[in-house]
């Protein structure tokens, strides 16, 4: 268990705090599946931005990391008003084309893990949308933040 009282799957996650808004819920009264996907994307962008992989760098290189696979395991519901912590880790990068990321969403009041997710990404040319070799700057940012022990590109 970390100092924040959360039992994270891997050490030292990059985290964002989320408060579930009424507009995030669906007819069943819990956070809608589409909202979880948005949260995963939001934390991913926030994380790489702090690593120096800013949107300016994307535009300068003409490259971006596009999601190629996402697996989400919904373990329990989040409801309006719940305060959540969404943690993420970069768990693999081949320094050529692909990277992998792991996620864990935890409800703060009881420490319960609500979601575990895993995504893979491929570098693409922003103009053609075709696969492209990862710029050295991307490999440096991503590779420098890898956390051992997580899921890897080969563990889909």
Coordinates of C-alpha atoms in Angstrom, one line a residue:
X1 CA 0.0 0.0 0.0
X2 CA 1.3 3.4 -0.9
X3 CA 1.4 6.6 1.2
X4 CA -2.0 7.6 -0.4
X5 CA -3.6 4.5 1.1
X6 CA -4.1 2.9 -2.3
X7 CA -2.9 -0.6 -3.1
X8 CA -1.6 0.1 -6.6
X9 CA -0.8 -2.8 -9.0
X10 CA 2.6 -1.3 -9.8
X11 CA 4.8 1.3 -8.0
X12 CA 4.6 5.1 -8.5
X13 CA 1.7 5.6 -10.8
X14 CA 1.0 8.8 -12.6
X15 CA -2.4 9.8 -11.3
X16 CA -5.3 12.1 -11.9
X17 CA -8.2 12.6 -9.6
X18 CA -11.7 12.3 -11.0
X19 CA -15.0 13.2 -9.4
X20 CA -17.8 11.4 -11.2
X21 CA -20.3 13.9 -12.5
X22 CA -24.0 13.2 -12.9
X23 CA -23.5 13.7 -16.7
X24 CA -21.0 10.8 -16.6
X25 CA -23.7 8.3 -15.6
X26 CA -26.0 6.3 -17.7
X27 CA -29.6 4.9 -17.2
X28 CA -28.3 2.4 -14.7
X29 CA -27.0 5.2 -12.6
X30 CA -23.3 4.4 -12.8
X31 CA -20.5 5.8 -14.9
X32 CA -21.0 4.9 -18.5
X33 CA -18.5 2.6 -20.3
X34 CA -17.7 5.4 -22.8
X35 CA -16.7 7.7 -20.0
X36 CA -14.1 5.3 -18.7
X37 CA -12.5 5.2 -22.2
X38 CA -12.4 9.0 -22.2
X39 CA -10.8 9.0 -18.7
X40 CA -8.1 6.5 -20.0
X41 CA -7.3 8.8 -22.9
X42 CA -7.2 11.9 -20.7
X43 CA -4.8 10.4 -18.2
X44 CA -2.6 9.1 -21.0
X45 CA -2.3 12.6 -22.6
X46 CA -1.6 14.2 -19.2
X47 CA 1.1 11.6 -18.4
X48 CA 3.0 11.9 -21.7
X49 CA 2.8 15.7 -21.5
X50 CA 4.6 15.6 -18.1
X51 CA 7.3 13.4 -19.8
X52 CA 8.0 16.1 -22.4
X53 CA 6.0 14.4 -25.2
X54 CA 3.8 17.5 -25.6
X55 CA 1.5 18.3 -28.5
X56 CA 4.1 20.8 -29.8
X57 CA 6.5 17.8 -30.1
X58 CA 3.9 15.8 -31.9
X59 CA 3.3 18.6 -34.4
X60 CA 7.1 19.2 -34.8
X61 CA 7.7 15.5 -35.6
X62 CA 4.5 15.0 -37.5
X63 CA 4.0 11.7 -35.5
X64 CA 1.6 10.5 -32.8
X65 CA 0.9 7.4 -30.9
X66 CA -2.4 5.9 -31.9
X67 CA -4.3 3.4 -29.8
X68 CA -4.3 -0.1 -31.5
X69 CA -5.8 -2.2 -28.7
X70 CA -7.6 -1.5 -25.4
X71 CA -8.8 -4.1 -22.9
X72 CA -10.9 -2.9 -20.0
X73 CA -12.0 -5.1 -17.1
X74 CA -14.9 -3.5 -15.3
X75 CA -14.8 -4.8 -11.7
X76 CA -17.2 -2.5 -9.9
X77 CA -19.3 0.6 -10.6
X78 CA -18.6 4.2 -10.1
X79 CA -21.5 6.5 -9.2
X80 CA -22.1 10.2 -9.3
X81 CA -20.2 12.0 -6.6
X82 CA -17.6 9.2 -6.2
X83 CA -14.0 10.5 -5.9
X84 CA -11.7 8.3 -8.0
X85 CA -7.9 8.1 -8.6
X86 CA -6.9 6.9 -12.0
X87 CA -3.3 5.6 -12.2
X88 CA -1.3 4.7 -15.3
X89 CA 2.1 3.3 -16.1
X90 CA 4.1 2.9 -19.3
X91 CA 4.9 -0.8 -19.3
X92 CA 6.6 -1.4 -22.6
X93 CA 8.2 0.4 -25.6
X94 CA 10.0 -1.2 -28.5
X95 CA 11.7 2.2 -29.4
X96 CA 10.6 1.7 -33.0
X97 CA 6.8 1.5 -33.4
X98 CA 4.9 0.4 -30.4
X99 CA 4.3 1.1 -26.7
X100 CA 2.0 -0.3 -24.0
X101 CA 0.3 1.3 -21.0
X102 CA -1.5 -0.1 -18.0
X103 CA -4.3 1.6 -15.9
X104 CA -6.0 1.1 -12.6
X105 CA -9.0 3.1 -11.4
X106 CA -9.6 3.2 -7.6
X107 CA -12.5 4.6 -5.6
X108 CA -10.8 6.7 -2.9
X109 CA -13.3 6.2 0.0
X110 CA -12.8 2.4 0.2
X111 CA -9.7 1.8 -1.9
X112 CA -11.6 -0.6 -4.2
X113 CA -10.2 -1.1 -7.7
X114 CA -13.1 -0.4 -10.1
X115 CA -11.3 -0.9 -13.4
X116 CA -8.1 -2.4 -14.7
X117 CA -7.1 -1.7 -18.3
X118 CA -4.3 -2.1 -20.8
X119 CA -3.7 -0.4 -24.1
X120 CA -1.2 -0.7 -26.9
X121 CA -0.2 2.1 -29.2
X122 CA 1.5 2.4 -32.6
X123 CA 3.4 5.4 -33.9
X124 CA 1.7 6.9 -37.0
X125 CA 2.4 9.7 -39.4
X126 CA -0.2 12.4 -38.5
X127 CA -0.8 13.3 -42.2
X128 CA -1.1 9.8 -43.7
X129 CA -2.4 8.0 -40.6
X130 CA 0.0 5.2 -41.6
X131 CA 2.5 3.4 -39.3
X132 CA 5.8 5.3 -39.0
X133 CA 9.0 4.9 -37.1
X134 CA 8.9 6.4 -33.7
X135 CA 11.0 9.7 -33.4
X136 CA 14.0 9.4 -31.1
X137 CA 12.3 12.0 -28.9
X138 CA 9.3 9.7 -28.4
X139 CA 11.5 6.7 -27.6
X140 CA 13.4 8.8 -25.1
X141 CA 10.3 10.1 -23.3
X142 CA 8.5 6.7 -23.3
X143 CA 11.5 4.6 -22.6
X144 CA 12.6 6.7 -19.7
X145 CA 9.3 6.3 -17.9
X146 CA 9.0 2.5 -18.2
X147 CA 7.8 0.6 -15.1
X148 CA 9.0 -3.0 -14.8
X149 CA 6.6 -5.7 -13.9
X150 CA 3.6 -4.6 -15.9
X151 CA 1.9 -6.0 -19.0
X152 CA 4.0 -5.9 -22.2
X153 CA 3.3 -5.7 -25.9
X154 CA 3.4 -9.5 -26.1
X155 CA 0.8 -10.0 -23.4
X156 CA -2.4 -9.0 -25.2

